Amino acid sequence: ERGICIGTARTNPGKGIEKRDDLADPAKTTRLRNVYNALVDLEIDALISIGGDDTLKTANFLYAYQQTLPDDARRVRVVHLPKTIDNDYRGIDFTFGFFTAVDFMAKELLNLRADSRATSSWFIVETMGRKAGWLPYGVAIAGEANLVLAVEDLDDKLLTQDVQTDPDSGEERRVPCLNVEALTERIVDLVLTRETRDRKHYGTVVLAEGLAETLPDRYISGVNRDEHGHLSLGKVNLADLIASRVTELYAKRTGRKKKMRGIQLGYEGRCAQPHAFDVMLGSQLGIGAFRALCEEKLDGHMVSVHGQLGLTYVPFSELVNPETMVTEVRFIETGSDFHKLARFLETRTEATPAWGPGPRNEERS
């Protein structure tokens, strides 16, 4: 059966804990203590957490909290399984769910590409990928997008300064943010390059939803945040915002109308029929959790794989910042072979950058 049969929640038992010393503060560990006491009352010996970086952070909170208890206190061992379509984990190459989401959304993107070709239009497609660009890059590569941009691509050309007021102190501060005008210019340049050089009047652009968190404050003020402090990105609708801006600038530069449509690809990819690789990976990680607890007698570890699905176990201490207690996010390294792959396949509109893939002829078919 698809989905998460045991259910899921966005509650944050570790809310308010920002450093290790906070674990000794009874006022800040009330929720953690309630979770621990409930597990003990239910006579549960071990907890296998399954989820993304916030779930890992909470699992580590519970593990670290128990280190502050008396030596004779009952222990609930904690083992974590990395499950996220974002694939932004350290300690494992690919998380289960990633290839399923990429496969599903890439097929959707190919459908949109076919529609854009038939109607001489463009789609600005926003995909999940709050902190790192693995998912939008995977979707763009497999779905033949003409451009993909994620938070890793925010360089001086796509950044500007925004003046924001601190809600507590009232002080103004300048923070780097997405230059909406520069992004709009880049996409219009792409559209015009396709039209004038390649005689193609259609295409698709993939944007990571995480770019919305870097928008100037005027675009996101008033948007709700969840228990973990995350912006409700679906309500920002970056795809529609950029599509409307591109439509306006294209008309201004050419005197012509162009249909630009914003599309959000999100929840429909999270519970798709699992990809065969994810079935094998998820099965091995699940068995690995059992073996970590029953054979290896581990506590405070994440189950991982290497090579041909060989099991390995990574201590929480290698995945979580010991000072801030926040999980370490794995970003796409700009200039890496994976990053270059997208640059090879997209439509080039400017001179080759220093890390670029080198000269090539644009496709003419």
CSV table of N, CA and C in Angstrom, one decimal, residues 252-359:
chain,number,residue,atom,x,y,z
A,252,LYS,N,7.2,43.4,-23.0
A,252,LYS,CA,7.9,44.6,-23.1
A,252,LYS,C,9.1,44.6,-24.0
A,253,ARG,N,9.8,43.5,-24.1
A,253,ARG,CA,11.0,43.4,-24.9
A,253,ARG,C,10.7,43.1,-26.4
A,254,THR,N,9.6,42.5,-26.6
A,254,THR,CA,9.3,42.0,-28.0
A,254,THR,C,8.1,42.7,-28.6
A,255,GLY,N,7.2,43.2,-27.8
A,255,GLY,CA,5.9,43.7,-28.3
A,255,GLY,C,4.9,42.6,-28.6
A,256,ARG,N,5.2,41.4,-28.2
A,256,ARG,CA,4.3,40.3,-28.5
A,256,ARG,C,3.9,39.6,-27.2
A,257,LYS,N,2.8,38.9,-27.3
A,257,LYS,CA,2.3,38.1,-26.2
A,257,LYS,C,2.9,36.7,-26.2
A,258,LYS,N,3.1,36.1,-25.0
A,258,LYS,CA,3.6,34.8,-24.9
A,258,LYS,C,2.9,34.1,-23.8
A,259,LYS,N,2.4,32.9,-24.0
A,259,LYS,CA,1.7,32.2,-22.9
A,259,LYS,C,2.8,31.6,-22.0
A,260,MET,N,2.8,32.0,-20.7
A,260,MET,CA,3.7,31.4,-19.7
A,260,MET,C,2.8,31.0,-18.5
A,261,ARG,N,2.9,29.7,-18.2
A,261,ARG,CA,2.1,29.2,-17.2
A,261,ARG,C,2.9,28.6,-16.0
A,262,GLY,N,2.5,28.9,-14.8
A,262,GLY,CA,3.2,28.4,-13.6
A,262,GLY,C,2.5,27.2,-13.1
A,263,ILE,N,3.3,26.1,-12.8
A,263,ILE,CA,2.8,24.9,-12.3
A,263,ILE,C,3.6,24.4,-11.1
A,264,GLN,N,2.9,24.0,-10.1
A,264,GLN,CA,3.5,23.4,-8.9
A,264,GLN,C,3.4,21.9,-8.9
A,265,LEU,N,4.5,21.2,-8.9
A,265,LEU,CA,4.5,19.7,-8.8
A,265,LEU,C,5.0,19.4,-7.4
A,266,GLY,N,4.1,18.8,-6.6
A,266,GLY,CA,4.5,18.6,-5.2
A,266,GLY,C,4.0,17.3,-4.6
A,267,TYR,N,2.8,17.4,-4.0
A,267,TYR,CA,2.3,16.2,-3.2
A,267,TYR,C,2.0,15.0,-4.1
A,268,GLU,N,1.7,15.2,-5.4
A,268,GLU,CA,1.4,14.1,-6.2
A,268,GLU,C,2.6,13.1,-6.4
A,269,GLY,N,3.8,13.6,-6.1
A,269,GLY,CA,5.0,12.8,-6.3
A,269,GLY,C,5.4,12.1,-5.0
A,270,ARG,N,4.8,12.4,-3.9
A,270,ARG,CA,5.3,11.9,-2.6
A,270,ARG,C,4.8,10.5,-2.3
A,271,CYS,N,3.6,10.1,-2.9
A,271,CYS,CA,3.1,8.8,-2.6
A,271,CYS,C,2.8,8.0,-3.9
A,272,ALA,N,3.7,8.2,-4.9
A,272,ALA,CA,3.6,7.5,-6.1
A,272,ALA,C,4.0,6.0,-5.9
A,273,GLN,N,3.6,5.2,-6.9
A,273,GLN,CA,4.0,3.8,-6.9
A,273,GLN,C,5.5,3.8,-6.8
A,274,PRO,N,6.1,3.1,-5.8
A,274,PRO,CA,7.6,3.2,-5.6
A,274,PRO,C,8.4,2.6,-6.8
A,275,HIS,N,9.4,3.3,-7.1
A,275,HIS,CA,10.4,2.9,-8.1
A,275,HIS,C,11.1,1.6,-7.6
A,276,ALA,N,11.5,0.7,-8.5
A,276,ALA,CA,12.1,-0.5,-8.1
A,276,ALA,C,13.3,-0.3,-7.2
A,277,PHE,N,14.1,0.7,-7.6
A,277,PHE,CA,15.3,0.9,-6.7
A,277,PHE,C,14.9,1.3,-5.3
A,278,ASP,N,13.9,2.1,-5.2
A,278,ASP,CA,13.4,2.6,-3.9
A,278,ASP,C,12.9,1.4,-3.1
A,279,VAL,N,12.2,0.4,-3.7
A,279,VAL,CA,11.7,-0.7,-3.1
A,279,VAL,C,12.9,-1.5,-2.5
A,280,MET,N,13.9,-1.7,-3.3
A,280,MET,CA,15.1,-2.5,-2.8
A,280,MET,C,15.8,-1.7,-1.7
A,281,LEU,N,16.0,-0.4,-1.9
A,281,LEU,CA,16.7,0.4,-0.9
A,281,LEU,C,15.9,0.5,0.4
A,282,GLY,N,14.6,0.8,0.3
A,282,GLY,CA,13.8,0.8,1.5
A,282,GLY,C,13.8,-0.5,2.3
A,283,SER,N,13.7,-1.6,1.5
A,283,SER,CA,13.7,-2.9,2.2
A,283,SER,C,15.0,-3.1,2.9
A,284,GLN,N,16.1,-2.8,2.3
A,284,GLN,CA,17.4,-3.0,2.9
A,284,GLN,C,17.6,-2.1,4.2
A,285,LEU,N,17.1,-0.9,4.1
A,285,LEU,CA,17.2,0.0,5.2
A,285,LEU,C,16.4,-0.5,6.4
A,286,GLY,N,15.2,-1.0,6.0
A,286,GLY,CA,14.3,-1.5,7.1
A,286,GLY,C,14.9,-2.7,7.8
A,287,ILE,N,15.4,-3.6,7.0
A,287,ILE,CA,16.1,-4.8,7.6
A,287,ILE,C,17.3,-4.3,8.4
A,288,GLY,N,18.0,-3.3,7.8
A,288,GLY,CA,19.1,-2.7,8.5
A,288,GLY,C,18.8,-2.2,9.9
A,289,ALA,N,17.6,-1.6,10.0
A,289,ALA,CA,17.2,-1.0,11.3
A,289,ALA,C,17.1,-2.2,12.3
A,290,PHE,N,16.4,-3.3,11.9
A,290,PHE,CA,16.3,-4.4,12.8
A,290,PHE,C,17.6,-5.0,13.2
A,291,ARG,N,18.5,-5.1,12.2
A,291,ARG,CA,19.9,-5.7,12.5
A,291,ARG,C,20.7,-4.7,13.4
A,292,ALA,N,20.5,-3.4,13.2
A,292,ALA,CA,21.2,-2.4,14.0
A,292,ALA,C,20.9,-2.6,15.5
A,293,LEU,N,19.6,-2.8,15.7
A,293,LEU,CA,19.1,-3.0,17.1
A,293,LEU,C,19.4,-4.4,17.7
A,294,CYS,N,19.1,-5.4,16.9
A,294,CYS,CA,19.1,-6.8,17.4
A,294,CYS,C,20.5,-7.4,17.3
A,295,GLU,N,21.2,-7.1,16.2
A,295,GLU,CA,22.5,-7.8,16.0
A,295,GLU,C,23.7,-6.9,16.5
A,296,GLU,N,23.6,-5.6,16.1
A,296,GLU,CA,24.7,-4.7,16.5
A,296,GLU,C,24.5,-4.0,17.8
A,297,LYS,N,23.3,-4.0,18.4
A,297,LYS,CA,23.0,-3.4,19.7
A,297,LYS,C,23.3,-1.9,19.6
A,298,LEU,N,23.0,-1.2,18.6
A,298,LEU,CA,23.3,0.2,18.4
A,298,LEU,C,22.3,1.1,19.0
A,299,ASP,N,22.7,2.3,19.2
A,299,ASP,CA,21.9,3.4,19.7
A,299,ASP,C,22.4,4.7,19.1
A,300,GLY,N,21.5,5.6,18.7
A,300,GLY,CA,22.0,6.9,18.2
A,300,GLY,C,22.7,6.8,16.8
A,301,HIS,N,22.1,5.9,15.9
A,301,HIS,CA,22.8,5.7,14.6
A,301,HIS,C,21.7,5.8,13.5
A,302,MET,N,22.2,6.2,12.3
A,302,MET,CA,21.3,6.2,11.1
A,302,MET,C,21.8,5.0,10.3
A,303,VAL,N,20.8,4.3,9.7
A,303,VAL,CA,21.1,3.2,8.8
A,303,VAL,C,21.4,3.7,7.5
A,304,SER,N,22.4,3.2,6.8
A,304,SER,CA,22.8,3.7,5.5
A,304,SER,C,23.3,2.5,4.7
A,305,VAL,N,23.6,2.8,3.4
A,305,VAL,CA,24.1,1.7,2.5
A,305,VAL,C,25.2,2.3,1.7
A,306,HIS,N,26.0,1.4,1.2
A,306,HIS,CA,27.1,1.8,0.3
A,306,HIS,C,27.3,0.7,-0.8
A,307,GLY,N,27.9,1.1,-1.9
A,307,GLY,CA,28.1,0.1,-2.9
A,307,GLY,C,26.9,-0.6,-3.4
A,308,GLN,N,26.9,-1.9,-3.4
A,308,GLN,CA,25.7,-2.7,-3.8
A,308,GLN,C,24.8,-3.0,-2.6
A,309,LEU,N,24.3,-1.9,-2.1
A,309,LEU,CA,23.3,-1.9,-0.9
A,309,LEU,C,23.9,-2.6,0.3
A,310,GLY,N,25.2,-2.5,0.5
A,310,GLY,CA,25.8,-3.0,1.7
A,310,GLY,C,25.5,-2.1,2.9
A,311,LEU,N,25.1,-2.7,4.0
A,311,LEU,CA,24.7,-1.9,5.2
A,311,LEU,C,25.9,-1.3,5.9
A,312,THR,N,25.6,-0.1,6.3
A,312,THR,CA,26.6,0.7,7.2
A,312,THR,C,25.7,1.5,8.2
A,313,TYR,N,26.4,1.9,9.3
A,313,TYR,CA,25.6,2.6,10.3
A,313,TYR,C,26.4,3.9,10.7
A,314,VAL,N,25.7,5.0,10.6
A,314,VAL,CA,26.4,6.3,10.8
A,314,VAL,C,25.9,6.9,12.1
A,315,PRO,N,26.9,7.3,13.0
A,315,PRO,CA,26.5,7.9,14.3
A,315,PRO,C,25.8,9.2,14.1
A,316,PHE,N,24.8,9.5,14.9
A,316,PHE,CA,24.2,10.8,14.8
A,316,PHE,C,25.2,12.0,14.9
A,317,SER,N,26.3,11.8,15.7
A,317,SER,CA,27.3,12.8,15.9
A,317,SER,C,27.9,13.3,14.6
A,318,GLU,N,27.9,12.4,13.5
A,318,GLU,CA,28.4,12.8,12.2
A,318,GLU,C,27.4,13.4,11.3
A,319,LEU,N,26.2,13.5,11.7
A,319,LEU,CA,25.1,14.0,10.9
A,319,LEU,C,24.5,15.3,11.5
A,320,VAL,N,24.7,15.6,12.7
A,320,VAL,CA,24.1,16.7,13.4
A,320,VAL,C,25.2,17.6,14.0
A,321,ASN,N,25.0,18.9,13.8
A,321,ASN,CA,26.0,19.9,14.3
A,321,ASN,C,25.9,19.8,15.9
A,322,PRO,N,27.0,19.6,16.5
A,322,PRO,CA,27.0,19.4,18.0
A,322,PRO,C,26.7,20.7,18.8
A,323,GLU,N,26.9,21.8,18.1
A,323,GLU,CA,26.6,23.1,18.8
A,323,GLU,C,25.2,23.5,18.7
A,324,THR,N,24.7,23.5,17.4
A,324,THR,CA,23.3,24.0,17.2
A,324,THR,C,22.3,22.9,17.2
A,325,MET,N,22.7,21.6,17.2
A,325,MET,CA,21.8,20.5,17.3
A,325,MET,C,20.9,20.4,16.0
A,326,VAL,N,21.4,21.1,14.9
A,326,VAL,CA,20.7,21.1,13.6
A,326,VAL,C,21.4,20.1,12.7
A,327,THR,N,20.6,19.4,11.9
A,327,THR,CA,21.2,18.4,10.9
A,327,THR,C,21.9,19.1,9.8
A,328,GLU,N,23.0,18.5,9.4
A,328,GLU,CA,23.8,19.1,8.3
A,328,GLU,C,23.2,18.7,7.0
A,329,VAL,N,22.9,19.8,6.2
A,329,VAL,CA,22.2,19.6,4.9
A,329,VAL,C,23.3,19.3,3.8
A,330,ARG,N,23.0,18.4,2.9
A,330,ARG,CA,24.0,18.1,1.8
A,330,ARG,C,23.5,18.8,0.6
A,331,PHE,N,24.2,19.8,0.1
A,331,PHE,CA,23.8,20.6,-1.0
A,331,PHE,C,24.5,20.0,-2.3
A,332,ILE,N,24.0,20.3,-3.5
A,332,ILE,CA,24.7,20.0,-4.7
A,332,ILE,C,25.9,20.9,-4.8
A,333,GLU,N,27.0,20.4,-5.0
A,333,GLU,CA,28.3,21.2,-5.1
A,333,GLU,C,28.3,21.8,-6.5
A,334,THR,N,28.3,23.1,-6.6
A,334,THR,CA,28.4,23.7,-7.9
A,334,THR,C,29.7,23.4,-8.6
A,335,GLY,N,29.6,23.0,-9.8
A,335,GLY,CA,30.8,22.6,-10.5
A,335,GLY,C,31.1,21.1,-10.4
A,336,SER,N,30.3,20.4,-9.6
A,336,SER,CA,30.5,18.9,-9.5
A,336,SER,C,30.0,18.3,-10.8
A,337,ASP,N,30.3,17.0,-11.0
A,337,ASP,CA,29.8,16.3,-12.2
A,337,ASP,C,28.3,16.3,-12.3
A,338,PHE,N,27.6,16.1,-11.2
A,338,PHE,CA,26.1,16.1,-11.2
A,338,PHE,C,25.6,17.5,-11.6
A,339,HIS,N,26.2,18.5,-11.1
A,339,HIS,CA,25.8,19.9,-11.4
A,339,HIS,C,26.1,20.2,-12.9
A,340,LYS,N,27.2,19.7,-13.4
A,340,LYS,CA,27.6,19.9,-14.8
A,340,LYS,C,26.7,19.2,-15.7
A,341,LEU,N,26.2,18.0,-15.3
A,341,LEU,CA,25.3,17.3,-16.1
A,341,LEU,C,24.1,18.1,-16.5
A,342,ALA,N,23.5,18.8,-15.6
A,342,ALA,CA,22.4,19.7,-15.9
A,342,ALA,C,22.8,20.8,-16.9
A,343,ARG,N,24.0,21.3,-16.7
A,343,ARG,CA,24.5,22.4,-17.5
A,343,ARG,C,24.7,21.9,-19.0
A,344,PHE,N,25.2,20.7,-19.1
A,344,PHE,CA,25.3,20.1,-20.4
A,344,PHE,C,24.0,20.0,-21.2
A,345,LEU,N,23.0,19.6,-20.5
A,345,LEU,CA,21.7,19.3,-21.1
A,345,LEU,C,20.8,20.5,-21.3
A,346,GLU,N,20.9,21.5,-20.6
A,346,GLU,CA,20.0,22.7,-20.7
A,346,GLU,C,20.4,23.5,-21.9
A,347,THR,N,19.5,24.5,-22.2
A,347,THR,CA,19.8,25.4,-23.3
A,347,THR,C,20.7,26.5,-22.9
A,348,ARG,N,21.8,26.6,-23.5
A,348,ARG,CA,22.8,27.6,-23.1
A,348,ARG,C,22.5,29.0,-23.8
A,349,THR,N,22.6,30.0,-23.0
A,349,THR,CA,22.3,31.4,-23.5
A,349,THR,C,23.5,32.3,-23.4
A,350,GLU,N,24.6,31.9,-22.7
A,350,GLU,CA,25.7,32.8,-22.5
A,350,GLU,C,27.0,32.0,-22.6
A,351,ALA,N,28.1,32.7,-22.5
A,351,ALA,CA,29.4,32.1,-22.6
A,351,ALA,C,29.6,31.1,-21.6
A,352,THR,N,30.5,30.1,-21.9
A,352,THR,CA,30.7,29.0,-20.9
A,352,THR,C,31.4,29.5,-19.7
A,353,PRO,N,30.8,29.3,-18.5
A,353,PRO,CA,31.4,29.7,-17.2
A,353,PRO,C,32.7,28.9,-17.0
A,354,ALA,N,33.4,29.3,-15.9
A,354,ALA,CA,34.7,28.7,-15.6
A,354,ALA,C,34.6,27.2,-15.4
A,355,TRP,N,33.5,26.8,-14.8
A,355,TRP,CA,33.4,25.4,-14.4
A,355,TRP,C,32.6,24.6,-15.5
A,356,GLY,N,32.3,25.3,-16.6
A,356,GLY,CA,31.4,24.8,-17.6
A,356,GLY,C,31.8,23.5,-18.3
A,357,PRO,N,30.9,22.9,-19.0
A,357,PRO,CA,31.1,21.6,-19.7
A,357,PRO,C,31.9,21.7,-21.0
A,358,GLY,N,32.1,23.0,-21.4
A,358,GLY,CA,32.9,23.1,-22.7
A,358,GLY,C,31.9,23.4,-23.9
A,359,PRO,N,32.5,23.7,-25.0
A,359,PRO,CA,31.7,24.0,-26.2
A,359,PRO,C,30.9,22.8,-26.7
